[in-house]
Coordinates of C-alpha atoms in Angstrom, one line a residue:
Chain A
X1 CA -111.9 7.7 24.7
X2 CA -108.2 6.1 26.3
X3 CA -106.7 3.2 25.2
X4 CA -103.9 0.4 26.9
X5 CA -102.1 -1.6 25.4
X6 CA -99.9 -4.5 26.9
X7 CA -97.0 -6.2 25.2
X8 CA -93.2 -5.6 24.4
X9 CA -91.3 -3.1 24.6
X10 CA -88.1 -4.1 22.8
X11 CA -84.9 -3.3 21.3
X12 CA -84.5 -5.0 18.1
X13 CA -81.5 -5.9 16.1
X14 CA -82.5 -6.2 12.6
X15 CA -81.0 -7.2 9.1
X16 CA -82.7 -6.3 5.9
X17 CA -81.3 -6.0 2.6
X18 CA -81.6 -2.1 2.7
X19 CA -79.4 -1.8 5.8
X20 CA -78.1 -3.3 9.6
X21 CA -79.4 -2.0 12.8
X22 CA -77.5 -3.5 15.7
X23 CA -80.5 -2.1 18.4
X24 CA -83.2 0.1 18.3
X25 CA -87.0 0.3 19.7
X26 CA -89.3 -2.1 18.9
X27 CA -91.5 -4.2 20.5
X28 CA -95.2 -4.9 19.8
X29 CA -96.4 -2.0 22.3
X30 CA -94.3 0.1 21.4
X31 CA -95.3 0.4 17.3
X32 CA -98.9 0.3 18.1
X33 CA -98.6 2.8 20.8
X34 CA -97.0 5.2 17.9
X35 CA -99.9 4.7 15.7
X36 CA -102.8 4.7 18.5
X37 CA -101.3 8.0 19.7
X38 CA -103.0 10.0 16.8
X39 CA -105.8 9.1 17.5
X40 CA -106.5 9.1 21.4
X41 CA -104.6 8.5 24.8
X42 CA -102.3 5.5 25.1
X43 CA -100.8 3.9 28.3
X44 CA -98.4 1.9 27.4
X45 CA -98.1 -1.1 29.7
X46 CA -94.8 -3.1 29.9
X47 CA -91.6 -3.9 31.5
X48 CA -88.4 -2.5 30.7
X49 CA -85.0 -3.3 31.9
X50 CA -81.6 -0.4 33.1
X51 CA -81.2 -0.4 29.9
X52 CA -83.6 1.8 28.7
X53 CA -83.3 4.9 28.8
X54 CA -84.9 8.2 28.8
X55 CA -84.5 8.5 25.6
X56 CA -86.8 5.2 24.9
X57 CA -89.2 6.8 26.7
X58 CA -89.5 9.8 25.0
X59 CA -90.1 8.0 21.7
X60 CA -93.2 6.1 23.8
X61 CA -94.1 9.4 24.8
X62 CA -95.0 10.1 21.4
X63 CA -98.4 12.5 21.0
X64 CA -99.3 12.0 24.5
X65 CA -99.0 8.2 25.2
X66 CA -98.1 7.8 28.9
X67 CA -95.4 5.7 30.5
X68 CA -96.5 5.6 33.7
X69 CA -97.6 1.9 33.5
X70 CA -94.2 1.1 31.9
X71 CA -92.3 -1.3 34.8
X72 CA -88.5 -0.6 35.2
X73 CA -87.0 -3.2 36.6
X74 CA -84.5 -3.1 38.7
X75 CA -81.2 -5.2 37.6
X76 CA -83.2 -6.7 34.6
X77 CA -82.9 -6.4 31.1
X78 CA -85.1 -5.1 28.0
X79 CA -86.1 -8.1 26.1
X80 CA -84.4 -8.3 22.4
X81 CA -84.7 -9.7 19.7
X82 CA -82.5 -10.2 16.6
X83 CA -84.0 -11.0 13.1
X84 CA -83.2 -11.3 9.7
X85 CA -85.3 -10.8 6.1
X86 CA -84.8 -12.0 2.7
X87 CA -84.4 -10.5 -0.2
X88 CA -88.0 -9.8 -0.7
X89 CA -88.5 -9.5 2.7
X90 CA -91.4 -11.7 2.2
X91 CA -89.7 -13.7 4.8
X92 CA -87.6 -13.7 8.1
X93 CA -85.4 -15.6 10.4
X94 CA -85.4 -14.9 13.7
X95 CA -81.4 -15.0 15.1
X96 CA -81.8 -14.8 18.8
X97 CA -84.7 -13.4 21.4
X98 CA -83.5 -12.3 24.9
X99 CA -86.8 -12.9 27.2
X100 CA -84.6 -10.6 29.8
X101 CA -87.3 -8.8 32.2
X102 CA -90.0 -10.5 30.1
X103 CA -89.5 -13.4 31.6
X104 CA -91.4 -12.9 35.1
X105 CA -93.8 -10.4 34.0
X106 CA -96.5 -10.1 35.6
X107 CA -99.1 -7.1 34.8
X108 CA -100.1 -4.6 37.4
X109 CA -102.1 -1.9 35.5
X110 CA -102.3 1.3 37.4
X111 CA -106.0 2.4 38.2
X112 CA -106.0 4.1 34.7
X113 CA -104.9 2.1 33.1
X114 CA -107.5 -0.2 33.9
X115 CA -109.9 2.4 33.1
X116 CA -109.4 2.0 29.4
X117 CA -112.6 2.3 27.4
X118 CA -110.5 0.4 24.5
X119 CA -107.6 -2.4 25.1
X120 CA -104.9 -3.8 23.2
X121 CA -103.9 -7.4 24.1
X122 CA -100.3 -7.3 21.8
X123 CA -98.6 -10.9 21.0
X124 CA -98.0 -12.0 24.3
X125 CA -98.6 -15.3 26.0
X126 CA -101.9 -16.2 26.4
X127 CA -101.8 -16.2 30.5
X128 CA -100.8 -12.6 30.9
X129 CA -103.7 -11.6 28.4
X130 CA -105.9 -13.4 30.2
X131 CA -104.8 -11.5 33.2
X132 CA -105.0 -7.9 31.7
X133 CA -108.4 -9.2 30.5
X134 CA -109.4 -9.2 34.0
X135 CA -108.2 -5.8 35.0
X136 CA -109.2 -4.2 32.7
X137 CA -113.4 -5.0 33.1
X138 CA -114.6 -2.3 31.4
X139 CA -113.3 -2.5 28.1
X140 CA -116.2 -1.5 26.0
X141 CA -113.5 -3.0 23.1
X142 CA -110.8 -5.6 23.1
X143 CA -108.3 -6.6 20.1
X144 CA -106.1 -9.5 20.7
X145 CA -102.9 -10.4 18.4
X146 CA -100.8 -13.4 18.7
X147 CA -98.6 -15.7 16.9
X148 CA -97.7 -19.0 16.3
X149 CA -95.4 -19.8 18.3
X150 CA -98.8 -19.5 21.4
X151 CA -100.8 -21.6 19.3
X152 CA -98.8 -24.4 19.7
X153 CA -97.6 -24.3 22.9
X154 CA -100.7 -22.7 24.8
X155 CA -103.6 -23.5 22.7
X156 CA -106.2 -24.0 25.4
X157 CA -105.1 -20.4 27.3
X158 CA -105.0 -19.0 23.8
X159 CA -108.8 -20.4 23.1
X160 CA -109.9 -19.0 26.3
X161 CA -108.5 -15.4 25.6
X162 CA -110.2 -15.5 22.0
X163 CA -113.5 -16.2 23.4
X164 CA -113.1 -13.0 25.6
X165 CA -112.3 -10.5 23.4
X166 CA -113.9 -8.4 20.4
X167 CA -111.5 -9.0 17.7
X168 CA -108.7 -10.9 16.6
X169 CA -105.7 -10.2 14.7
X170 CA -104.0 -12.6 13.3
X171 CA -102.0 -13.5 9.8
X172 CA -103.3 -15.8 7.4
X173 CA -101.4 -19.0 8.0
X174 CA -102.1 -18.7 12.0
X175 CA -105.8 -18.2 11.5
X176 CA -105.5 -21.7 9.7
X177 CA -102.9 -23.2 11.8
X178 CA -104.8 -22.1 14.7
X179 CA -108.3 -23.7 13.1
X180 CA -107.1 -26.9 11.5
X181 CA -109.0 -24.8 8.2
X182 CA -106.9 -24.6 5.4
X183 CA -110.0 -22.0 4.0
X184 CA -109.0 -18.3 5.2
X185 CA -112.7 -17.5 5.1
X186 CA -113.8 -20.5 7.2
X187 CA -111.4 -20.0 9.3
X188 CA -112.1 -17.1 10.4
X189 CA -116.1 -17.8 10.4
X190 CA -114.8 -20.2 12.8
X191 CA -113.4 -17.8 15.0
X192 CA -116.4 -15.9 14.8
X193 CA -118.5 -18.6 16.4
X194 CA -115.8 -18.3 19.6
X195 CA -116.7 -14.9 20.8
X196 CA -115.1 -12.7 18.5
X197 CA -117.3 -10.3 16.8
X198 CA -114.4 -9.2 14.2
X199 CA -111.2 -11.2 12.4
X200 CA -109.0 -9.2 10.7
X201 CA -106.2 -11.1 9.1
X202 CA -103.3 -9.7 8.3
X203 CA -101.5 -10.1 5.0
X204 CA -98.5 -8.6 4.9
X205 CA -97.1 -6.9 1.4
X206 CA -100.8 -7.9 0.2
X207 CA -102.6 -6.2 3.0
X208 CA -105.6 -7.3 4.9
X209 CA -108.9 -8.5 5.0
X210 CA -111.9 -7.8 7.9
X211 CA -114.4 -10.5 8.3
X212 CA -117.6 -10.5 10.0
X213 CA -120.7 -12.1 10.5
X214 CA -122.2 -10.2 7.7
X215 CA -119.4 -8.6 6.0
X216 CA -116.4 -9.0 4.1
X217 CA -113.7 -6.4 3.3
X218 CA -110.0 -6.5 2.3
X219 CA -107.7 -3.3 1.7
X220 CA -104.5 -3.9 -0.3
X221 CA -101.3 -3.0 1.6
X222 CA -100.5 0.7 0.5
X223 CA -98.0 0.6 -2.5
X224 CA -94.3 1.7 -2.1
X225 CA -91.5 1.2 -4.3
X226 CA -89.1 1.4 -1.3
X227 CA -89.8 -0.8 1.6
X228 CA -86.7 -0.7 4.2
X229 CA -87.9 -2.7 7.1
X230 CA -91.5 -4.5 8.3
X231 CA -90.8 -4.6 11.6
X232 CA -93.6 -4.2 13.6
X233 CA -96.0 -3.5 10.4
X234 CA -98.8 -5.8 12.0
X235 CA -98.8 -3.7 15.0
X236 CA -98.8 -0.4 13.4
X237 CA -101.6 -1.5 11.5
X238 CA -103.4 -2.8 14.8
X239 CA -102.6 0.9 16.4
X240 CA -104.1 2.5 13.5
X241 CA -107.0 0.0 13.0
X242 CA -107.5 0.4 16.8
X243 CA -106.9 3.9 17.4
X244 CA -109.2 4.5 14.7
X245 CA -112.0 2.6 15.9
X246 CA -111.6 3.7 19.4
X247 CA -112.6 7.3 18.3
X248 CA -116.1 5.5 17.4
X249 CA -116.6 2.9 20.2
X250 CA -118.8 5.1 21.5
X251 CA -121.3 5.5 18.7
X252 CA -120.9 1.8 17.3
X253 CA -119.2 0.2 15.0
X254 CA -120.9 0.6 11.5
X255 CA -119.0 -0.7 8.6
X256 CA -117.5 2.5 7.1
X257 CA -116.3 2.8 11.1
X258 CA -114.7 -0.8 10.4
X259 CA -113.3 -0.3 7.1
X260 CA -111.7 3.0 7.6
X261 CA -110.2 1.8 10.3
X262 CA -109.1 -0.9 8.4
X263 CA -107.4 2.3 5.8
X264 CA -105.8 4.5 8.7
X265 CA -104.4 1.2 9.9
X266 CA -102.8 0.5 6.7
X267 CA -101.5 4.0 6.2
X268 CA -100.2 3.8 9.2
X269 CA -98.5 0.4 8.8
X270 CA -96.9 2.1 5.0
X271 CA -95.1 4.6 6.4
X272 CA -93.5 1.9 9.4
X273 CA -92.3 -0.1 6.4
X274 CA -90.5 2.5 4.9
X275 CA -87.9 2.9 7.5
X276 CA -85.6 1.4 10.1
X277 CA -88.0 0.7 14.1
X278 CA -90.1 3.6 14.6
X279 CA -88.2 6.6 12.8
X280 CA -90.8 6.9 10.3
X281 CA -94.2 6.2 12.3
X282 CA -93.0 8.9 14.9
X283 CA -91.7 11.6 12.6
X284 CA -94.8 11.3 10.3
X285 CA -97.7 14.1 10.5
X286 CA -101.2 13.8 10.6
X287 CA -101.7 15.2 7.0
X288 CA -99.2 12.8 5.4
X289 CA -101.6 9.7 7.2
X290 CA -104.7 11.0 5.9
X291 CA -103.2 11.6 2.1
X292 CA -102.4 7.6 2.3
X293 CA -106.1 6.9 3.7
X294 CA -107.0 9.1 0.3
X295 CA -105.3 6.9 -1.8
X296 CA -105.7 4.1 -0.8
X297 CA -109.7 5.1 -1.5
X298 CA -108.4 6.0 -5.1
X299 CA -106.1 2.9 -5.0
X300 CA -109.2 0.6 -4.6
X301 CA -112.2 2.4 -5.8
X302 CA -114.5 0.8 -9.1
X303 CA -117.9 2.1 -10.4
X304 CA -119.0 -0.8 -11.5
X305 CA -119.9 -0.5 -15.3
X306 CA -122.0 -3.0 -16.3
X307 CA -122.0 -5.2 -19.3
X308 CA -124.4 -7.4 -21.4
X309 CA -122.3 -10.7 -21.3
X310 CA -123.0 -13.2 -23.7
X311 CA -125.0 -16.2 -22.8
Chain B
X1 CA -114.0 -6.8 -31.1
X2 CA -112.6 -10.7 -32.2
X3 CA -110.4 -11.9 -29.8
X4 CA -108.0 -14.8 -30.7
X5 CA -106.1 -17.0 -28.0
X6 CA -103.0 -18.9 -28.7
X7 CA -102.2 -21.2 -26.2
X8 CA -102.4 -25.0 -24.7
X9 CA -104.9 -26.8 -25.0
X10 CA -104.9 -29.8 -22.6
X11 CA -105.8 -32.6 -20.5
X12 CA -105.2 -32.0 -16.8
X13 CA -104.9 -34.5 -13.9
X14 CA -105.1 -32.9 -10.8
X15 CA -105.2 -34.0 -6.9
X16 CA -106.7 -31.3 -4.8
X17 CA -107.2 -32.0 -0.5
X18 CA -111.0 -32.1 -1.6
X19 CA -110.9 -34.9 -4.8
X20 CA -109.2 -35.8 -7.1
X21 CA -109.6 -36.2 -11.3
X22 CA -107.7 -38.3 -13.9
X23 CA -108.4 -36.5 -17.0
X24 CA -110.3 -33.5 -17.6
X25 CA -110.1 -30.4 -20.1
X26 CA -107.7 -27.8 -19.4
X27 CA -105.1 -25.6 -20.4
X28 CA -104.3 -21.8 -21.2
X29 CA -106.1 -21.4 -24.0
X30 CA -109.2 -23.2 -22.4
X31 CA -109.5 -21.6 -19.7
X32 CA -109.3 -18.2 -20.9
X33 CA -111.6 -19.0 -23.9
X34 CA -114.7 -20.3 -21.9
X35 CA -114.3 -16.8 -19.9
X36 CA -113.7 -14.4 -22.6
X37 CA -116.3 -15.9 -24.3
X38 CA -119.1 -13.9 -22.1
X39 CA -117.8 -10.9 -23.8
X40 CA -117.2 -11.8 -27.7
X41 CA -116.3 -13.9 -30.4
X42 CA -113.1 -16.0 -29.2
X43 CA -111.2 -18.5 -32.0
X44 CA -108.6 -20.5 -30.0
X45 CA -105.4 -21.4 -31.2
X46 CA -103.9 -24.6 -30.6
X47 CA -103.0 -28.2 -30.9
X48 CA -104.6 -31.2 -30.2
X49 CA -103.9 -34.7 -30.8
X50 CA -106.2 -37.8 -31.5
X51 CA -107.1 -38.4 -27.7
X52 CA -109.0 -34.6 -27.9
X53 CA -112.6 -35.6 -29.0
X54 CA -116.6 -34.0 -30.0
X55 CA -117.0 -33.4 -26.3
X56 CA -113.9 -31.3 -25.4
X57 CA -114.5 -29.4 -28.5
X58 CA -118.1 -28.9 -27.4
X59 CA -117.0 -27.2 -24.2
X60 CA -114.5 -25.1 -26.0
X61 CA -117.2 -24.2 -28.3
X62 CA -119.3 -22.5 -25.2
X63 CA -121.0 -19.3 -26.2
X64 CA -119.7 -19.1 -29.3
X65 CA -116.4 -19.9 -29.2
X66 CA -114.7 -21.0 -32.9
X67 CA -112.5 -24.2 -33.0
X68 CA -111.8 -23.6 -36.4
X69 CA -108.2 -22.7 -35.7
X70 CA -107.4 -25.4 -33.0
X71 CA -105.0 -28.3 -34.9
X72 CA -105.8 -31.6 -35.3
X73 CA -102.5 -32.9 -35.4
X74 CA -102.6 -36.4 -36.8
X75 CA -101.0 -39.4 -34.5
X76 CA -100.7 -37.6 -31.8
X77 CA -101.5 -36.7 -28.3
X78 CA -103.0 -34.1 -26.5
X79 CA -100.6 -31.9 -23.8
X80 CA -101.0 -33.6 -20.6
X81 CA -100.1 -31.8 -17.0
X82 CA -100.4 -33.6 -13.4
X83 CA -100.2 -32.0 -10.6
X84 CA -100.8 -32.0 -6.6
X85 CA -102.2 -29.9 -4.8
X86 CA -101.2 -28.6 -0.8
X87 CA -103.6 -28.5 1.9
X88 CA -104.2 -24.8 1.8
X89 CA -104.0 -24.8 -2.1
X90 CA -101.3 -22.5 -1.7
X91 CA -98.5 -24.7 -3.4
X92 CA -98.2 -27.4 -6.2
X93 CA -95.9 -29.7 -7.7
X94 CA -96.1 -30.6 -11.1
X95 CA -96.1 -34.8 -10.7
X96 CA -96.1 -35.0 -15.1
X97 CA -95.8 -32.8 -17.6
X98 CA -96.4 -34.7 -21.5
X99 CA -96.2 -32.0 -23.9
X100 CA -97.5 -34.1 -26.8
X101 CA -98.4 -32.2 -29.9
X102 CA -97.2 -28.8 -28.5
X103 CA -93.6 -30.6 -29.2
X104 CA -93.8 -29.2 -32.9
X105 CA -96.5 -27.3 -32.7
X106 CA -95.9 -23.9 -35.1
X107 CA -99.2 -21.8 -35.1
X108 CA -100.7 -21.3 -38.2
X109 CA -103.3 -18.7 -37.8
X110 CA -106.4 -18.5 -40.4
X111 CA -106.6 -15.1 -41.9
X112 CA -109.7 -14.5 -39.4
X113 CA -107.5 -15.2 -36.3
X114 CA -105.1 -12.8 -37.9
X115 CA -108.1 -10.5 -37.9
X116 CA -108.7 -10.0 -34.5
X117 CA -108.8 -7.0 -32.4
X118 CA -107.5 -7.9 -29.2
X119 CA -104.9 -11.4 -29.2
X120 CA -104.0 -12.9 -26.1
X121 CA -100.5 -14.9 -25.6
X122 CA -101.3 -17.6 -23.1
X123 CA -98.3 -18.8 -21.2
X124 CA -96.2 -21.0 -24.2
X125 CA -92.3 -20.7 -25.6
X126 CA -92.1 -17.0 -26.2
X127 CA -90.4 -17.7 -29.7
X128 CA -93.9 -18.8 -30.5
X129 CA -96.0 -15.9 -29.1
X130 CA -93.2 -13.8 -31.1
X131 CA -94.3 -15.7 -34.0
X132 CA -98.1 -15.5 -33.8
X133 CA -97.6 -11.5 -32.5
X134 CA -96.3 -11.2 -35.8
X135 CA -99.0 -12.6 -37.6
X136 CA -101.5 -10.8 -35.5
X137 CA -99.8 -7.1 -37.0
X138 CA -103.4 -5.4 -37.0
X139 CA -104.7 -6.3 -33.3
X140 CA -105.4 -3.2 -31.2
X141 CA -105.0 -4.7 -27.9
X142 CA -102.3 -7.5 -26.9
X143 CA -101.4 -9.2 -23.5
X144 CA -99.0 -11.5 -22.9
X145 CA -98.6 -14.4 -20.0
X146 CA -95.5 -16.3 -19.0
X147 CA -94.1 -18.4 -16.4
X148 CA -91.1 -19.1 -14.3
X149 CA -89.9 -21.7 -16.9
X150 CA -89.3 -19.3 -19.5
X151 CA -87.5 -16.7 -17.8
X152 CA -84.9 -19.5 -16.6
X153 CA -84.6 -20.6 -20.0
X154 CA -85.8 -18.0 -23.2
X155 CA -85.3 -14.8 -21.2
X156 CA -84.1 -13.0 -24.2
X157 CA -86.8 -14.2 -26.6
X158 CA -89.5 -13.1 -23.3
X159 CA -88.3 -9.3 -22.8
X160 CA -88.6 -9.4 -27.0
X161 CA -92.8 -10.5 -26.4
X162 CA -93.2 -8.6 -23.3
X163 CA -92.0 -5.2 -25.4
X164 CA -94.4 -6.3 -27.9
X165 CA -97.7 -6.1 -26.5
X166 CA -99.4 -3.8 -24.5
X167 CA -100.4 -6.0 -21.2
X168 CA -97.9 -8.0 -19.5
X169 CA -99.4 -10.5 -16.2
X170 CA -97.7 -12.7 -14.2
X171 CA -97.0 -13.6 -11.2
X172 CA -95.8 -11.9 -7.9
X173 CA -92.8 -13.8 -7.9
X174 CA -92.4 -14.1 -11.7
X175 CA -92.5 -10.0 -12.0
X176 CA -89.8 -10.3 -9.1
X177 CA -87.8 -12.7 -10.6
X178 CA -88.0 -11.6 -14.0
X179 CA -86.8 -8.2 -13.8
X180 CA -84.5 -8.8 -10.7
X181 CA -86.2 -6.7 -8.2
X182 CA -87.7 -7.6 -5.3
X183 CA -90.4 -4.5 -4.8
X184 CA -93.3 -5.7 -6.4
X185 CA -94.2 -2.0 -7.5
X186 CA -90.5 -1.7 -8.4
X187 CA -90.5 -4.4 -10.6
X188 CA -94.0 -3.7 -12.7
X189 CA -92.7 0.7 -13.0
X190 CA -89.5 -1.6 -15.1
X191 CA -91.8 -3.5 -17.4
X192 CA -93.6 0.1 -17.9
X193 CA -90.5 1.0 -19.5
X194 CA -89.9 -1.5 -21.9
X195 CA -92.8 -1.5 -24.1
X196 CA -96.6 -2.3 -22.1
X197 CA -98.7 0.2 -20.9
X198 CA -100.2 -2.4 -18.6
X199 CA -98.9 -4.7 -15.9
X200 CA -101.7 -7.5 -13.7
X201 CA -99.6 -8.9 -10.7
X202 CA -101.7 -12.0 -9.8
X203 CA -101.4 -12.8 -6.8
X204 CA -103.9 -15.9 -6.1
X205 CA -106.2 -16.0 -3.1
X206 CA -104.8 -12.7 -2.4
X207 CA -106.1 -11.2 -6.0
X208 CA -104.5 -9.0 -8.2
X209 CA -102.9 -5.6 -9.0
X210 CA -102.9 -3.6 -12.1
X211 CA -100.6 -0.8 -12.7
X212 CA -100.0 1.5 -15.1
X213 CA -97.7 4.6 -15.3
X214 CA -100.3 6.4 -13.6
X215 CA -102.5 4.5 -11.6
X216 CA -102.5 1.6 -9.4
X217 CA -105.4 -0.5 -8.4
X218 CA -105.5 -4.0 -6.0
X219 CA -108.6 -6.1 -5.9
X220 CA -109.1 -9.2 -3.8
X221 CA -110.1 -12.4 -5.1
X222 CA -113.7 -12.9 -4.3
X223 CA -113.8 -14.5 -0.6
X224 CA -115.4 -17.9 -1.0
X225 CA -115.5 -20.6 1.9
X226 CA -114.9 -23.7 -0.6
X227 CA -112.4 -24.2 -3.0
X228 CA -112.3 -27.0 -4.9
X229 CA -109.4 -26.9 -7.5
X230 CA -107.5 -24.0 -8.2
X231 CA -105.9 -25.0 -11.8
X232 CA -106.5 -22.4 -15.0
X233 CA -107.9 -19.5 -12.3
X234 CA -105.3 -17.4 -13.5
X235 CA -106.1 -18.0 -17.2
X236 CA -109.3 -17.5 -16.4
X237 CA -109.2 -14.1 -14.8
X238 CA -107.0 -13.4 -17.6
X239 CA -110.3 -14.0 -20.4
X240 CA -112.3 -11.3 -17.8
X241 CA -109.7 -9.1 -18.2
X242 CA -109.4 -9.0 -21.6
X243 CA -112.4 -10.0 -22.7
X244 CA -114.2 -7.0 -20.5
X245 CA -111.5 -4.9 -22.3
X246 CA -112.0 -6.3 -25.7
X247 CA -115.5 -4.4 -25.6
X248 CA -113.9 -0.7 -24.5
X249 CA -110.8 -1.1 -26.5
X250 CA -112.6 1.3 -29.7
X251 CA -113.6 3.7 -27.2
X252 CA -110.3 4.1 -25.1
X253 CA -109.2 2.3 -22.2
X254 CA -110.0 4.1 -19.0
X255 CA -109.0 3.9 -15.6
X256 CA -113.1 3.1 -15.1
X257 CA -112.5 0.0 -17.8
X258 CA -109.2 -1.1 -16.9
X259 CA -110.6 -1.8 -13.0
X260 CA -114.0 -3.3 -14.4
X261 CA -112.0 -5.1 -16.1
X262 CA -110.0 -6.5 -13.0
X263 CA -113.3 -7.4 -11.7
X264 CA -114.4 -9.7 -14.1
X265 CA -111.6 -11.8 -14.2
X266 CA -111.5 -12.1 -10.7
X267 CA -115.5 -12.9 -10.5
X268 CA -114.9 -15.5 -13.2
X269 CA -111.9 -16.7 -11.5
X270 CA -114.0 -17.0 -8.5
X271 CA -116.1 -19.1 -10.2
X272 CA -113.6 -21.5 -11.6
X273 CA -111.7 -22.9 -8.7
X274 CA -115.1 -23.6 -6.9
X275 CA -114.9 -27.2 -9.1
X276 CA -112.7 -29.3 -11.5
X277 CA -111.3 -28.2 -14.2
X278 CA -113.8 -26.4 -16.6
X279 CA -117.4 -27.7 -15.0
X280 CA -118.1 -23.9 -13.6
X281 CA -117.0 -21.3 -15.9
X282 CA -118.8 -23.5 -19.1
X283 CA -121.7 -23.7 -17.2
X284 CA -122.3 -20.1 -14.9
X285 CA -124.9 -17.6 -16.1
X286 CA -124.1 -14.4 -17.3
X287 CA -126.3 -13.0 -14.3
X288 CA -124.1 -15.1 -11.6
X289 CA -121.2 -13.5 -13.1
X290 CA -122.8 -10.0 -12.7
X291 CA -123.8 -10.6 -9.3
X292 CA -119.5 -11.6 -8.5
X293 CA -118.6 -8.3 -9.6
X294 CA -121.5 -5.9 -7.9
X295 CA -120.3 -7.7 -4.8
X296 CA -116.9 -7.7 -5.2
X297 CA -117.9 -3.5 -5.7
X298 CA -119.5 -4.1 -2.0
X299 CA -116.3 -5.7 -0.6
X300 CA -113.6 -3.1 -1.2
X301 CA -115.2 -0.2 -1.3
X302 CA -115.2 2.4 1.4
X303 CA -116.4 6.0 2.1
X304 CA -112.8 8.2 3.6
X305 CA -114.1 9.4 6.8
X306 CA -112.1 12.2 7.6
X307 CA -110.9 11.9 11.8
X308 CA -109.2 14.7 13.2
X309 CA -105.7 13.1 13.6
X310 CA -103.8 14.4 17.4
X311 CA -100.4 15.7 16.1

């Protein structure tokens, strides 16, 4: 099953309590691809500028990802984001955003990218997501990410694209903001009435929850004593989640498939936050990923030992 | 195994987006006792004033809890707390606190209360917790709760009592504040070097995590579409957690015991937040509690289906 991802390819400048990076490869599509490439052939769709070199393309090509649909805009500059994290990494402040080549981006997918089985619409303007969705009419599984900005300024288009995907991934707060419902389960259930059959609530250091019409599943983040840089954790999670699903979309998405997808996404995200940028996920071995999934199983399992209660 | 709890017995005034209560039975010891009474004989230690009547005592006595150690201070008024919650119940503001009889509280435990097997030191001044700990010298399992206020103004005494208990329960932020460590796992591990063998990080709507020297376990909150009033959720959780442990403390605290304790605490807390004050947990049946634990098992289990990864 081939996977197409459309979204930002970026240079990030990041300051965390554990260090500073002035310029490193980032972007939602980048982080997604690095994780999803563990599962299947990934094609990255997104624009880059003259400042994007062969070295960065090589990282994107990790584990066979195709960069044929990375559009080089001559004379342009790659999307740039600069941010600073608080002491417990729970909050972050955007210090600078330079859209660069994204300002005039109009996705033109190759025939191979359009023929994908699985499509991930990373966080970009909902209008562009609609455009790409239309180009990939035959995709068997489509997942979507977004952010508070689009809820604020492009709500109508965002609701439109949500109605055309199988899975929505959003942060807790964004699910509340989008639906106006203060309760997370209610918010997710409302989304399920509008098109998607799966909602994934991303909860940062607390993990993620999956809600469908007939199941609820929650998984904590993999516990780490050293977290260096959370940038890209959500997209890395999505890459593992969607990647695992891509492997199984032909044979149906059982509860076990979705739950393992959550676990692989969670394991991959844990590597992402252990280093700056793409360095950890680009280098990690398949064995190390599988080991963390097995640990997550151990960290969450319990055998219900019933006791006779009073009353 | 008998359980003694020392802590506040209170009247609460609460405003949530779902309603207002001007005066309802509350307090940490109250919520703890209502949950722990499902497991064993509980004795409540704490002061009340002239405004505390037979009706309130009857609620405390639910499922056989002893109120022999509830100290009636003639001429005094019961501890009073007033608070207001934000729209998603994630934040709360204290509007009023009247210590009343707590201002001069000096715990004098009866012989039966002192002879407890299991002791819960609910959130009160650490000096009082030290006093009670000394009176219950033979307790086989002692758990402690506290709050940011005591970290700020009674840090030395708080660290002293922490060193004398088996289990510390605190919110994520409080664990960070107490240790100065921004990372939750590191913070918990530091606590484990100071005396306790178990740390429980309470995470509100995201559940709770348990950290010991050789295990990590995390459980989400029971997913609810209707949450009315979170007041007392942490103490109700503690009542279920400590209550389950009380049942097993004689035969050793295996990982399975601790994990089931987390599940029973989580299930009981979910009933607490479905209504105001004590109304739900006082009325819920043993069957309904066991059913929610079984559901939590279902909401968190996954069978690791290994896939061959690329690379």
